[in-house]
Amino acid sequence: MIENETRFRVRYAETDQMGVVYYANYLIWMELGRVEYCRSIGLRYKDMEVNDGIFLAVAEANCRYLYPARYDEEILLKTRVKQSGARMVRFAYDILEAESGRTLATGETAHVFCGRDMRPVKLPEKYLLLFSQ
Amino acid sequence: MIENETRFRVRYAETDQMGVVYYANYLIWMELGRVEYCRSIGLRYKDMEVNDGIFLAVAEANCRYLYPARYDEEILLKTRVKQSGARMVRFAYDILEAESGRTLATGETAHVFCGRDMRPVKLPEKYLLLFSQ
Amino acid sequence: MIENETRFRVRYAETDQMGVVYYANYLIWMELGRVEYCRSIGLRYKDMEVNDGIFLAVAEANCRYLYPARYDEEILLKTRVKQSGARMVRFAYDILEAESGRTLATGETAHVFCGRDMRPVKLPEKYLLLFSQ
Amino acid sequence: MIENETRFRVRYAETDQMGVVYYANYLIWMELGRVEYCRSIGLRYKDMEVNDGIFLAVAEANCRYLYPARYDEEILLKTRVKQSGARMVRFAYDILEAESGRTLATGETAHVFCGRDMRPVKLPEKYLLLFSQ
């Protein structure tokens, strides 16, 4: 199983007045993880959209928040494919504070492959193999 | 059971290049629903933070995306408390396209009550009654 | 001169750890003002994009921040066209705390009309008249 | 004069349905530039907030948009201090598409130093020297 590791720092814009990262931003981070996961297996998500007209429409997302992330902390995001098929793919994520290694949150997202008209399509063979590694 | 209905329009900033609302924004909408739910039962969330130093820390969030929301559509958001206790509260949401009444997404969030130090606290009696209606 | 007034409440997601609204969000608010201004003169921005393939590309934006906006405050946003022509339009905004009437910020945005290819176009006569009221 | 260079990729969440980066996000990028500028001169913005209770409140922001930034492009952000004193600091930014070196946008932000109560304060000597390099 392939696991991608991505690192980035918490932005000030991502905090809220509770002094911690606003909860919706974890879903933005998960997207960063997906993009880097795809890049790491040789799949440029941008090309899939532009060249093949295939989009990953989100069908489901969930996140469990264990410890708050704070401004300027370095985040270590681990992304892997949990399940994949011709019509959908499911990613799982671990979000850690890099320095301490403490898990801040875990999550999953499920996606269906869609055409430009937002209707589900089967994923071309060339992509299918990449996701099923 | 109390159910709050809130209406608002999709902002341009909330769309992405797929031409639909970016998935993390549904969690921002759920927060709008929570705030309006609280207001409707006589609880001003701002006061709870400022006067009592009690925050609703998110412990879990999930969302199922059925149909995409699009720019300028009016959204009807229905919010209710699914479960509540002295230490946590769980909200459930239905997100509909107002004109057609079509359900675009459903979701849930679970929250623990925290003090200013982000440690869990028991909710004061006065709030407890409000949430358990 | 037409001036549109729009009202909305500050979202929790819009605050940052300084306890006030994060500065980039004022530009999102300005967009709300533009959309409502257009709606008030009978121009649905969505239709202009979908039917005529004309987009308002931002060429310039500025904002002066006088007092911080805070969570849950009601904001009164006043929007007007400061200047308009066949190739561009300039909006001006006043952002006030509704209850006190205190001005929180003022701003301007300049826009060029673009086609789907993001190249500048001349605005069709029917729209031109609307903006020059 | 010190100039800081920061690089990052455009996030999907930062695009809008025009297929380009939404204009408010450039202000979020400017903040990334400020933070990295400060780090490069030995000033950790987080510490200034936590240890000294000094915040950089934005007084003014402006941005000129020349070419649209697109998803997944690498952005090169150049940040410098244009002016500084005991009460305020003004940053200037150049935002480039890294590969081509094309300037996408330029901007400036002006900030006043504030205490926790959001009232202006004079910047302690130790910080003043750093900004005036």
Short mmCIF file of C-alpha atoms in Angstrom, two decimals:
data_model
loop_
_atom_site.label_atom_id
_atom_site.label_comp_id
_atom_site.label_asym_id
_atom_site.label_seq_id
_atom_site.Cartn_x
_atom_site.Cartn_y
_atom_site.Cartn_z
CA MET A 1 0.00 0.00 0.00
CA ILE A 2 1.25 3.43 -0.93
CA GLU A 3 1.09 6.21 1.60
CA ASN A 4 1.87 9.80 0.72
CA GLU A 5 3.29 12.23 3.26
CA THR A 6 2.76 15.96 2.78
CA ARG A 7 3.89 18.75 5.07
CA PHE A 8 2.67 22.32 5.34
CA ARG A 9 2.23 25.04 7.96
CA VAL A 10 -1.07 26.21 9.46
CA ARG A 11 -2.07 29.56 7.94
CA TYR A 12 -3.36 32.43 10.05
CA ALA A 13 -6.45 32.54 7.82
CA GLU A 14 -7.21 28.97 8.88
CA THR A 15 -7.63 29.82 12.56
CA ASP A 16 -10.83 31.07 14.16
CA GLN A 17 -11.51 33.09 17.30
CA MET A 18 -11.24 29.95 19.43
CA GLY A 19 -7.52 30.24 18.62
CA VAL A 20 -7.42 26.94 16.74
CA VAL A 21 -7.91 25.81 13.15
CA TYR A 22 -11.52 26.10 11.98
CA TYR A 23 -12.94 22.62 11.42
CA ALA A 24 -13.85 22.97 7.73
CA ASN A 25 -10.20 23.60 6.86
CA TYR A 26 -9.31 19.98 7.62
CA LEU A 27 -11.28 19.06 4.48
CA ILE A 28 -9.18 21.51 2.46
CA TRP A 29 -6.08 19.82 3.87
CA MET A 30 -7.43 16.39 2.89
CA GLU A 31 -7.67 17.68 -0.68
CA LEU A 32 -3.99 18.70 -0.54
CA GLY A 33 -3.24 15.13 0.54
CA ARG A 34 -5.27 13.64 -2.34
CA VAL A 35 -3.55 15.84 -4.90
CA GLU A 36 -0.09 14.95 -3.60
CA TYR A 37 -1.03 11.27 -3.36
CA CYS A 38 -2.09 11.34 -7.01
CA ARG A 39 1.08 13.19 -8.02
CA SER A 40 3.17 10.59 -6.19
CA ILE A 41 1.65 7.72 -8.21
CA GLY A 42 2.20 9.61 -11.48
CA LEU A 43 -1.30 10.99 -11.88
CA ARG A 44 -1.62 14.74 -12.26
CA TYR A 45 -5.14 15.55 -11.18
CA LYS A 46 -5.16 18.69 -13.30
CA ASP A 47 -4.47 16.65 -16.46
CA MET A 48 -7.24 14.20 -15.64
CA GLU A 49 -9.64 17.15 -15.54
CA VAL A 50 -8.29 18.98 -18.58
CA ASN A 51 -7.35 16.07 -20.87
CA ASP A 52 -9.89 13.42 -19.99
CA GLY A 53 -12.71 15.54 -18.60
CA ILE A 54 -12.85 13.38 -15.50
CA PHE A 55 -13.56 14.90 -12.12
CA LEU A 56 -13.48 13.42 -8.64
CA ALA A 57 -16.86 14.43 -7.20
CA VAL A 58 -16.98 14.08 -3.43
CA ALA A 59 -19.72 11.71 -2.26
CA GLU A 60 -18.87 11.61 1.41
CA ALA A 61 -16.46 13.15 3.87
CA ASN A 62 -15.88 12.66 7.55
CA CYS A 63 -13.39 13.82 10.10
CA ARG A 64 -12.68 13.01 13.74
CA TYR A 65 -11.00 15.83 15.62
CA LEU A 66 -8.75 14.70 18.47
CA TYR A 67 -6.53 17.69 19.29
CA PRO A 68 -6.76 21.21 17.91
CA ALA A 69 -4.23 22.39 15.32
CA ARG A 70 -2.75 25.81 15.97
CA TYR A 71 -1.32 28.64 13.92
CA ASP A 72 2.14 28.15 12.44
CA GLU A 73 2.40 24.49 13.49
CA GLU A 74 3.81 22.18 10.87
CA ILE A 75 1.26 19.58 9.85
CA LEU A 76 2.17 16.12 8.60
CA LEU A 77 -0.61 14.70 6.46
CA LYS A 78 -0.61 11.01 5.56
CA THR A 79 -2.88 9.96 2.70
CA ARG A 80 -3.68 6.53 1.34
CA VAL A 81 -6.30 4.86 -0.86
CA LYS A 82 -8.50 2.68 1.29
CA GLN A 83 -10.65 1.26 -1.49
CA SER A 84 -10.92 1.78 -5.23
CA GLY A 85 -12.95 0.61 -8.23
CA ALA A 86 -14.03 1.72 -11.69
CA ARG A 87 -16.63 4.07 -10.30
CA MET A 88 -15.29 5.32 -6.98
CA VAL A 89 -12.26 5.72 -4.77
CA ARG A 90 -12.02 6.12 -1.01
CA PHE A 91 -9.13 7.96 0.63
CA ALA A 92 -8.10 7.81 4.30
CA TYR A 93 -6.08 10.51 6.05
CA ASP A 94 -4.07 10.95 9.23
CA ILE A 95 -3.36 14.52 10.23
CA LEU A 96 -0.47 14.89 12.69
CA GLU A 97 1.37 17.73 14.39
CA ALA A 98 4.77 17.10 12.78
CA GLU A 99 7.06 17.98 15.69
CA SER A 100 5.39 15.85 18.37
CA GLY A 101 3.95 13.24 16.02
CA ARG A 102 0.63 13.62 17.81
CA THR A 103 -2.43 12.71 15.75
CA LEU A 104 -4.72 15.73 15.53
CA ALA A 105 -7.40 14.25 13.32
CA THR A 106 -8.29 11.31 11.10
CA GLY A 107 -10.67 11.31 8.18
CA GLU A 108 -12.00 9.69 5.04
CA THR A 109 -13.45 10.91 1.77
CA ALA A 110 -15.30 8.90 -0.89
CA HIS A 111 -15.40 10.09 -4.50
CA VAL A 112 -17.22 9.08 -7.65
CA PHE A 113 -15.69 9.70 -11.07
CA CYS A 114 -17.75 12.17 -13.10
CA GLY A 115 -17.73 13.69 -16.57
CA ARG A 116 -18.00 17.39 -17.34
CA ASP A 117 -21.79 17.09 -16.97
CA MET A 118 -21.31 15.86 -13.39
CA ARG A 119 -22.75 12.43 -14.27
CA PRO A 120 -20.89 9.34 -13.05
CA VAL A 121 -18.52 7.67 -15.51
CA LYS A 122 -16.28 4.62 -15.40
CA LEU A 123 -12.64 5.44 -14.84
CA PRO A 124 -10.40 4.72 -17.90
CA GLU A 125 -8.17 1.68 -17.47
CA LYS A 126 -4.96 3.76 -17.30
CA TYR A 127 -6.14 5.52 -14.15
CA LEU A 128 -7.72 2.45 -12.63
CA LEU A 129 -4.41 0.68 -12.38
CA LEU A 130 -2.79 3.63 -10.68
CA PHE A 131 -5.39 3.78 -7.93
CA SER A 132 -5.37 0.04 -7.23
CA GLN A 133 -1.69 -0.16 -6.33
CA MET B 1 -38.25 18.08 18.50
CA ILE B 2 -37.24 21.52 17.37
CA GLU B 3 -36.00 22.03 13.84
CA ASN B 4 -34.53 25.30 12.68
CA GLU B 5 -34.79 26.44 9.06
CA THR B 6 -32.23 28.89 7.69
CA ARG B 7 -32.01 30.24 4.16
CA PHE B 8 -29.09 31.83 2.33
CA ARG B 9 -27.66 32.11 -1.18
CA VAL B 10 -24.57 30.34 -2.48
CA ARG B 11 -21.66 32.80 -2.70
CA TYR B 12 -19.37 32.98 -5.71
CA ALA B 13 -16.42 32.46 -3.37
CA GLU B 14 -17.93 29.13 -2.35
CA THR B 15 -17.71 27.62 -5.84
CA ASP B 16 -14.66 25.92 -7.31
CA GLN B 17 -13.52 25.33 -10.87
CA MET B 18 -15.80 22.29 -11.16
CA GLY B 19 -18.57 24.93 -11.23
CA VAL B 20 -20.15 23.71 -8.00
CA VAL B 21 -19.78 24.47 -4.30
CA TYR B 22 -16.47 23.27 -2.85
CA TYR B 23 -17.10 20.45 -0.40
CA ALA B 24 -15.57 22.02 2.70
CA ASN B 25 -18.07 24.88 2.54
CA TYR B 26 -20.91 22.58 3.57
CA LEU B 27 -19.30 22.44 7.00
CA ILE B 28 -19.34 26.25 7.16
CA TRP B 29 -23.04 26.10 6.30
CA MET B 30 -23.66 23.56 9.08
CA GLU B 31 -22.17 26.08 11.50
CA LEU B 32 -24.65 28.70 10.25
CA GLY B 33 -27.39 26.18 11.01
CA ARG B 34 -26.07 25.51 14.52
CA VAL B 35 -25.87 29.21 15.32
CA GLU B 36 -29.41 29.85 14.08
CA TYR B 37 -30.69 26.75 15.89
CA CYS B 38 -29.18 28.04 19.12
CA ARG B 39 -30.61 31.52 18.52
CA SER B 40 -34.06 30.00 17.94
CA ILE B 41 -34.04 28.27 21.35
CA GLY B 42 -32.92 31.47 23.07
CA LEU B 43 -29.23 30.69 23.29
CA ARG B 44 -26.85 33.22 21.77
CA TYR B 45 -23.69 31.31 21.05
CA LYS B 46 -21.61 34.47 21.29
CA ASP B 47 -22.78 35.05 24.88
CA MET B 48 -21.99 31.49 25.86
CA GLU B 49 -18.40 32.10 24.71
CA VAL B 50 -18.02 35.59 26.15
CA ASN B 51 -20.01 35.30 29.40
CA ASP B 52 -19.51 31.69 30.39
CA GLY B 53 -16.27 30.89 28.61
CA ILE B 54 -17.86 27.80 27.08
CA PHE B 55 -16.97 26.74 23.57
CA LEU B 56 -18.42 24.05 21.35
CA ALA B 57 -15.34 22.14 20.17
CA VAL B 58 -16.04 19.94 17.16
CA ALA B 59 -15.28 16.28 17.81
CA GLU B 60 -16.64 14.82 14.60
CA ALA B 61 -18.16 15.96 11.34
CA ASN B 62 -19.52 14.10 8.37
CA CYS B 63 -21.35 14.97 5.21
CA ARG B 64 -22.97 12.98 2.39
CA TYR B 65 -23.10 14.85 -0.88
CA LEU B 66 -26.05 13.89 -3.11
CA TYR B 67 -26.36 16.70 -5.67
CA PRO B 68 -24.03 19.64 -6.22
CA ALA B 69 -25.04 23.11 -5.04
CA ARG B 70 -24.47 25.90 -7.54
CA TYR B 71 -23.74 29.60 -7.43
CA ASP B 72 -26.64 31.90 -6.51
CA GLU B 73 -29.01 29.05 -5.62
CA GLU B 74 -31.02 29.59 -2.48
CA ILE B 75 -30.17 26.97 0.11
CA LEU B 76 -32.61 25.76 2.75
CA LEU B 77 -30.76 24.37 5.74
CA LYS B 78 -32.63 22.34 8.36
CA THR B 79 -30.88 21.83 11.70
CA ARG B 80 -31.89 19.77 14.71
CA VAL B 81 -30.29 18.32 17.86
CA LYS B 82 -30.02 14.57 17.49
CA GLN B 83 -28.58 13.84 20.91
CA SER B 84 -27.45 15.91 23.88
CA GLY B 85 -25.93 15.53 27.33
CA ALA B 86 -23.89 17.43 29.89
CA ARG B 87 -20.68 16.88 27.96
CA MET B 88 -21.65 16.78 24.28
CA VAL B 89 -24.27 17.61 21.72
CA ARG B 90 -24.86 16.12 18.28
CA PHE B 91 -26.51 18.10 15.49
CA ALA B 92 -28.04 16.74 12.27
CA TYR B 93 -28.50 18.77 9.10
CA ASP B 94 -30.44 18.57 5.85
CA ILE B 95 -29.21 20.86 3.10
CA LEU B 96 -31.79 21.45 0.33
CA GLU B 97 -32.02 23.51 -2.83
CA ALA B 98 -34.88 25.74 -1.72
CA GLU B 99 -36.76 26.13 -5.00
CA SER B 100 -36.99 22.45 -5.93
CA GLY B 101 -36.86 21.09 -2.40
CA ARG B 102 -34.22 18.63 -3.55
CA THR B 103 -31.88 17.38 -0.84
CA LEU B 104 -28.30 18.27 -1.79
CA ALA B 105 -26.56 16.90 1.27
CA THR B 106 -27.07 15.58 4.77
CA GLY B 107 -24.64 15.74 7.64
CA GLU B 108 -23.92 15.49 11.34
CA THR B 109 -21.53 17.15 13.74
CA ALA B 110 -20.68 16.13 17.31
CA HIS B 111 -19.35 18.68 19.80
CA VAL B 112 -17.89 18.59 23.28
CA PHE B 113 -18.25 21.55 25.63
CA CYS B 114 -14.88 23.11 26.45
CA GLY B 115 -13.50 25.88 28.62
CA ARG B 116 -11.11 28.58 27.46
CA ASP B 117 -8.24 26.16 27.94
CA MET B 118 -9.90 23.78 25.43
CA ARG B 119 -10.44 21.15 28.13
CA PRO B 120 -13.86 19.46 28.34
CA VAL B 121 -16.32 20.88 30.87
CA LYS B 122 -19.86 20.00 31.95
CA LEU B 123 -22.47 22.27 30.46
CA PRO B 124 -24.20 24.54 33.03
CA GLU B 125 -27.77 23.51 33.84
CA LYS B 126 -29.28 26.55 32.13
CA TYR B 127 -27.88 25.52 28.77
CA LEU B 128 -28.49 21.83 29.29
CA LEU B 129 -32.23 22.34 29.42
CA LEU B 130 -32.23 24.34 26.23
CA PHE B 131 -30.45 21.65 24.23
CA SER B 132 -32.62 18.80 25.55
CA GLN B 133 -35.90 20.20 24.26
CA MET C 1 -27.08 57.18 -8.23
CA ILE C 2 -28.29 53.81 -7.09
CA GLU C 3 -26.99 52.39 -3.82
CA ASN C 4 -27.74 48.85 -2.76
CA GLU C 5 -27.95 47.88 0.92
CA THR C 6 -27.32 44.29 1.93
CA ARG C 7 -27.33 42.85 5.43
CA PHE C 8 -25.79 39.66 6.79
CA ARG C 9 -24.22 38.32 9.96
CA VAL C 10 -20.53 37.63 10.55
CA ARG C 11 -19.85 33.89 10.37
CA TYR C 12 -17.67 32.09 12.90
CA ALA C 13 -15.58 30.78 10.00
CA GLU C 14 -14.80 34.39 9.06
CA THR C 15 -13.02 35.16 12.34
CA ASP C 16 -9.38 34.45 13.08
CA GLN C 17 -7.47 33.94 16.32
CA MET C 18 -7.22 37.70 16.81
CA GLY C 19 -10.95 37.41 17.60
CA VAL C 20 -11.98 39.58 14.65
CA VAL C 21 -12.89 39.02 11.01
CA TYR C 22 -9.91 37.96 8.88
CA TYR C 23 -9.08 40.71 6.41
CA ALA C 24 -9.51 38.73 3.18
CA ASN C 25 -13.17 38.09 4.03
CA TYR C 26 -14.04 41.74 3.40
CA LEU C 27 -13.38 41.06 -0.29
CA ILE C 28 -15.86 38.16 -0.17
CA TRP C 29 -18.38 40.54 1.37
CA MET C 30 -17.76 43.09 -1.40
CA GLU C 31 -18.68 40.38 -3.89
CA LEU C 32 -21.98 39.83 -2.03
CA GLY C 33 -22.60 43.55 -2.42
CA ARG C 34 -21.86 43.49 -6.16
CA VAL C 35 -24.18 40.55 -6.73
CA GLU C 36 -27.01 42.20 -4.81
CA TYR C 37 -26.36 45.54 -6.53
CA CYS C 38 -26.67 43.80 -9.90
CA ARG C 39 -29.82 41.97 -8.82
CA SER C 40 -31.35 45.27 -7.69
CA ILE C 41 -30.89 46.85 -11.14
CA GLY C 42 -32.39 43.80 -12.84
CA LEU C 43 -29.16 42.09 -13.80
CA ARG C 44 -28.68 38.53 -12.62
CA TYR C 45 -24.95 37.96 -12.64
CA LYS C 46 -25.44 34.22 -13.05
CA ASP C 47 -27.38 34.76 -16.31
CA MET C 48 -24.70 37.08 -17.65
CA GLU C 49 -22.18 34.28 -17.17
CA VAL C 50 -24.37 31.43 -18.41
CA ASN C 51 -26.31 33.15 -21.24
CA ASP C 52 -23.85 35.70 -22.54
CA GLY C 53 -20.56 34.15 -21.49
CA ILE C 54 -19.50 37.42 -19.88
CA PHE C 55 -17.51 37.43 -16.67
CA LEU C 56 -16.47 40.27 -14.40
CA ALA C 57 -12.74 39.72 -13.96
CA VAL C 58 -11.30 41.65 -11.03
CA ALA C 59 -8.54 44.04 -12.05
CA GLU C 60 -8.03 45.80 -8.75
CA ALA C 61 -9.27 45.66 -5.18
CA ASN C 62 -8.55 47.74 -2.14
CA CYS C 63 -9.88 48.01 1.36
CA ARG C 64 -9.30 50.36 4.28
CA TYR C 65 -9.96 48.78 7.66
CA LEU C 66 -11.14 51.22 10.34
CA TYR C 67 -12.66 49.07 13.09
CA PRO C 68 -12.65 45.29 13.38
CA ALA C 69 -15.83 43.33 12.64
CA ARG C 70 -16.69 40.66 15.17
CA TYR C 71 -18.51 37.34 15.19
CA ASP C 72 -22.31 37.45 15.00
CA GLU C 73 -22.47 41.20 14.37
CA GLU C 74 -24.92 42.27 11.71
CA ILE C 75 -23.12 43.95 8.84
CA LEU C 76 -24.70 46.59 6.62
CA LEU C 77 -23.00 46.72 3.26
CA LYS C 78 -23.63 49.64 0.91
CA THR C 79 -22.61 49.16 -2.72
CA ARG C 80 -22.64 51.60 -5.62
CA VAL C 81 -21.13 51.95 -9.10
CA LYS C 82 -18.49 54.63 -9.03
CA GLN C 83 -17.58 54.53 -12.70
CA SER C 84 -18.62 52.42 -15.69
CA GLY C 85 -17.89 52.01 -19.39
CA ALA C 86 -18.02 49.43 -22.17
CA ARG C 87 -14.90 47.70 -20.92
CA MET C 88 -14.87 48.13 -17.16
CA VAL C 89 -16.87 48.97 -14.08
CA ARG C 90 -15.73 50.26 -10.70
CA PHE C 91 -17.70 49.56 -7.52
CA ALA C 92 -17.37 51.34 -4.18
CA TYR C 93 -18.39 49.85 -0.84
CA ASP C 94 -19.11 50.99 2.70
CA ILE C 95 -19.10 48.27 5.33
CA LEU C 96 -20.89 49.24 8.55
CA GLU C 97 -21.77 47.58 11.84
CA ALA C 98 -25.56 47.74 11.44
CA GLU C 99 -26.59 48.40 15.04
CA SER C 100 -24.26 51.32 15.75
CA GLY C 101 -23.96 52.53 12.17
CA ARG C 102 -20.21 52.68 12.64
CA THR C 103 -18.16 52.36 9.45
CA LEU C 104 -15.86 49.36 9.75
CA ALA C 105 -14.27 49.51 6.33
CA THR C 106 -14.47 51.11 2.92
CA GLY C 107 -13.30 49.66 -0.35
CA GLU C 108 -13.31 49.66 -4.12
CA THR C 109 -13.01 47.04 -6.82
CA ALA C 110 -12.41 47.53 -10.55
CA HIS C 111 -13.50 44.90 -13.06
CA VAL C 112 -13.00 44.29 -16.76
CA PHE C 113 -15.57 42.40 -18.79
CA CYS C 114 -14.19 39.13 -20.13
CA GLY C 115 -15.32 36.28 -22.34
CA ARG C 116 -15.02 32.59 -21.47
CA ASP C 117 -11.40 32.69 -22.65
CA MET C 118 -10.68 35.40 -20.03
CA ARG C 119 -9.93 37.97 -22.76
CA PRO C 120 -11.48 41.44 -22.42
CA VAL C 121 -14.70 42.07 -24.35
CA LYS C 122 -17.01 45.05 -24.77
CA LEU C 123 -20.13 44.84 -22.68
CA PRO C 124 -23.35 44.37 -24.73
CA GLU C 125 -25.55 47.48 -24.91
CA LYS C 126 -28.28 45.95 -22.73
CA TYR C 127 -25.92 45.63 -19.78
CA LEU C 128 -24.16 48.91 -20.42
CA LEU C 129 -27.32 50.88 -19.80
CA LEU C 130 -27.96 49.08 -16.53
CA PHE C 131 -24.55 49.93 -15.11
CA SER C 132 -24.65 53.59 -16.16
CA GLN C 133 -27.77 54.47 -14.16
CA MET D 1 16.63 45.72 1.36
CA ILE D 2 15.58 42.22 2.29
CA GLU D 3 13.21 40.35 0.01
CA ASN D 4 11.70 37.03 0.98
CA GLU D 5 10.75 34.42 -1.62
CA THR D 6 8.09 31.86 -0.80
CA ARG D 7 6.73 29.13 -3.06
CA PHE D 8 3.49 27.15 -2.87
CA ARG D 9 0.96 25.52 -5.15
CA VAL D 10 -2.53 26.81 -5.91
CA ARG D 11 -5.11 24.75 -4.01
CA TYR D 12 -8.30 23.48 -5.63
CA ALA D 13 -10.26 25.20 -2.86
CA GLU D 14 -8.77 28.51 -3.99
CA THR D 15 -10.34 28.38 -7.46
CA ASP D 16 -13.85 29.54 -8.32
CA GLN D 17 -16.21 28.62 -11.13
CA MET D 18 -14.44 31.04 -13.49
CA GLY D 19 -11.67 28.40 -13.37
CA VAL D 20 -9.15 30.75 -11.79
CA VAL D 21 -8.12 31.69 -8.26
CA TYR D 22 -10.79 33.68 -6.41
CA TYR D 23 -9.57 37.22 -5.81
CA ALA D 24 -9.77 37.26 -2.01
CA ASN D 25 -7.25 34.42 -1.81
CA TYR D 26 -4.44 36.69 -2.96
CA LEU D 27 -4.74 38.44 0.42
CA ILE D 28 -4.32 35.09 2.16
CA TRP D 29 -1.20 34.53 0.08
CA MET D 30 0.14 37.96 1.06
CA GLU D 31 -0.17 36.87 4.69
CA LEU D 32 1.92 33.77 3.92
CA GLY D 33 4.52 36.11 2.49
CA ARG D 34 4.49 38.34 5.58
CA VAL D 35 4.89 35.38 7.92
CA GLU D 36 7.81 33.99 5.92
CA TYR D 37 9.37 37.43 5.61
CA CYS D 38 9.22 37.78 9.40
CA ARG D 39 10.64 34.29 9.90
CA SER D 40 13.52 35.11 7.53
CA ILE D 41 14.56 38.14 9.62
CA GLY D 42 14.39 36.11 12.83
CA LEU D 43 10.98 37.22 13.98
CA ARG D 44 8.43 34.49 14.67
CA TYR D 45 5.06 36.16 14.35
CA LYS D 46 3.49 33.59 16.65
CA ASP D 47 5.89 34.50 19.46
CA MET D 48 5.20 38.21 19.02
CA GLU D 49 1.51 37.45 19.59
CA VAL D 50 1.95 34.97 22.43
CA ASN D 51 4.94 36.46 24.30
CA ASP D 52 4.53 40.17 23.74
CA GLY D 53 0.81 40.40 23.05
CA ILE D 54 1.47 42.39 19.90
CA PHE D 55 -0.68 41.90 16.84
CA LEU D 56 -0.34 43.25 13.32
CA ALA D 57 -3.79 44.70 12.61
CA VAL D 58 -4.39 45.33 8.93
CA ALA D 59 -5.17 48.96 8.16
CA GLU D 60 -5.17 48.78 4.38
CA ALA D 61 -4.80 46.22 1.62
CA ASN D 62 -4.75 46.51 -2.12
CA CYS D 63 -4.09 44.20 -5.02
CA ARG D 64 -3.74 44.64 -8.80
CA TYR D 65 -4.62 41.53 -10.74
CA LEU D 66 -2.75 41.18 -14.05
CA TYR D 67 -3.13 37.53 -15.08
CA PRO D 68 -5.26 34.85 -13.44
CA ALA D 69 -3.61 32.17 -11.31
CA ARG D 70 -4.78 28.64 -12.00
CA TYR D 71 -5.11 25.41 -10.06
CA ASP D 72 -1.91 23.50 -9.31
CA GLU D 73 0.38 26.23 -10.65
CA GLU D 74 3.42 26.94 -8.50
CA ILE D 75 3.32 30.48 -7.19
CA LEU D 76 6.43 32.49 -6.38
CA LEU D 77 5.65 35.19 -3.85
CA LYS D 78 8.15 37.99 -3.20
CA THR D 79 7.65 40.02 -0.03
CA ARG D 80 9.48 43.09 1.21
CA VAL D 81 8.99 45.88 3.76
CA LYS D 82 8.29 49.11 1.92
CA GLN D 83 8.10 51.35 4.96
CA SER D 84 8.28 50.88 8.73
CA GLY D 85 8.06 52.83 11.97
CA ALA D 86 7.23 52.42 15.64
CA ARG D 87 3.50 52.32 14.93
CA MET D 88 3.09 50.77 11.50
CA VAL D 89 4.69 48.70 8.79
CA ARG D 90 3.91 48.52 5.08
CA PHE D 91 4.62 45.38 3.04
CA ALA D 92 4.78 45.09 -0.77
CA TYR D 93 4.26 41.85 -2.68
CA ASP D 94 4.89 40.48 -6.16
CA ILE D 95 2.97 37.33 -7.02
CA LEU D 96 4.44 35.40 -9.95
CA GLU D 97 3.73 32.16 -11.78
CA ALA D 98 6.97 30.40 -10.91
CA GLU D 99 7.60 28.48 -14.13
CA SER D 100 7.16 31.36 -16.56
CA GLY D 101 8.16 34.12 -14.17
CA ARG D 102 5.10 36.05 -15.25
CA THR D 103 3.77 38.54 -12.72
CA LEU D 104 0.19 37.64 -11.86
CA ALA D 105 -0.47 40.33 -9.29
CA THR D 106 1.13 42.99 -7.15
CA GLY D 107 -0.11 44.29 -3.83
CA GLU D 108 0.52 46.16 -0.62
CA THR D 109 -0.71 45.91 2.94
CA ALA D 110 -0.33 48.43 5.77
CA HIS D 111 -0.46 47.33 9.39
CA VAL D 112 -0.59 49.02 12.77
CA PHE D 113 0.81 47.35 15.86
CA CYS D 114 -1.92 46.57 18.42
CA GLY D 115 -2.18 45.14 21.89
CA ARG D 116 -4.59 42.40 22.92
CA ASP D 117 -7.30 45.02 23.29
CA MET D 118 -6.85 45.95 19.63
CA ARG D 119 -5.61 49.43 20.54
CA PRO D 120 -2.50 50.75 18.77
CA VAL D 121 0.80 50.36 20.63
CA LYS D 122 4.40 51.31 19.90
CA LEU D 123 6.51 48.43 18.70
CA PRO D 124 9.22 47.36 21.21
CA GLU D 125 12.75 48.33 20.16
CA LYS D 126 13.82 44.73 19.52
CA TYR D 127 11.22 44.32 16.78
CA LEU D 128 11.66 47.81 15.39
CA LEU D 129 15.24 47.11 14.40
CA LEU D 130 14.26 43.93 12.61
CA PHE D 131 11.68 45.64 10.43
CA SER D 132 13.92 48.56 9.53
CA GLN D 133 16.65 46.48 7.91
#
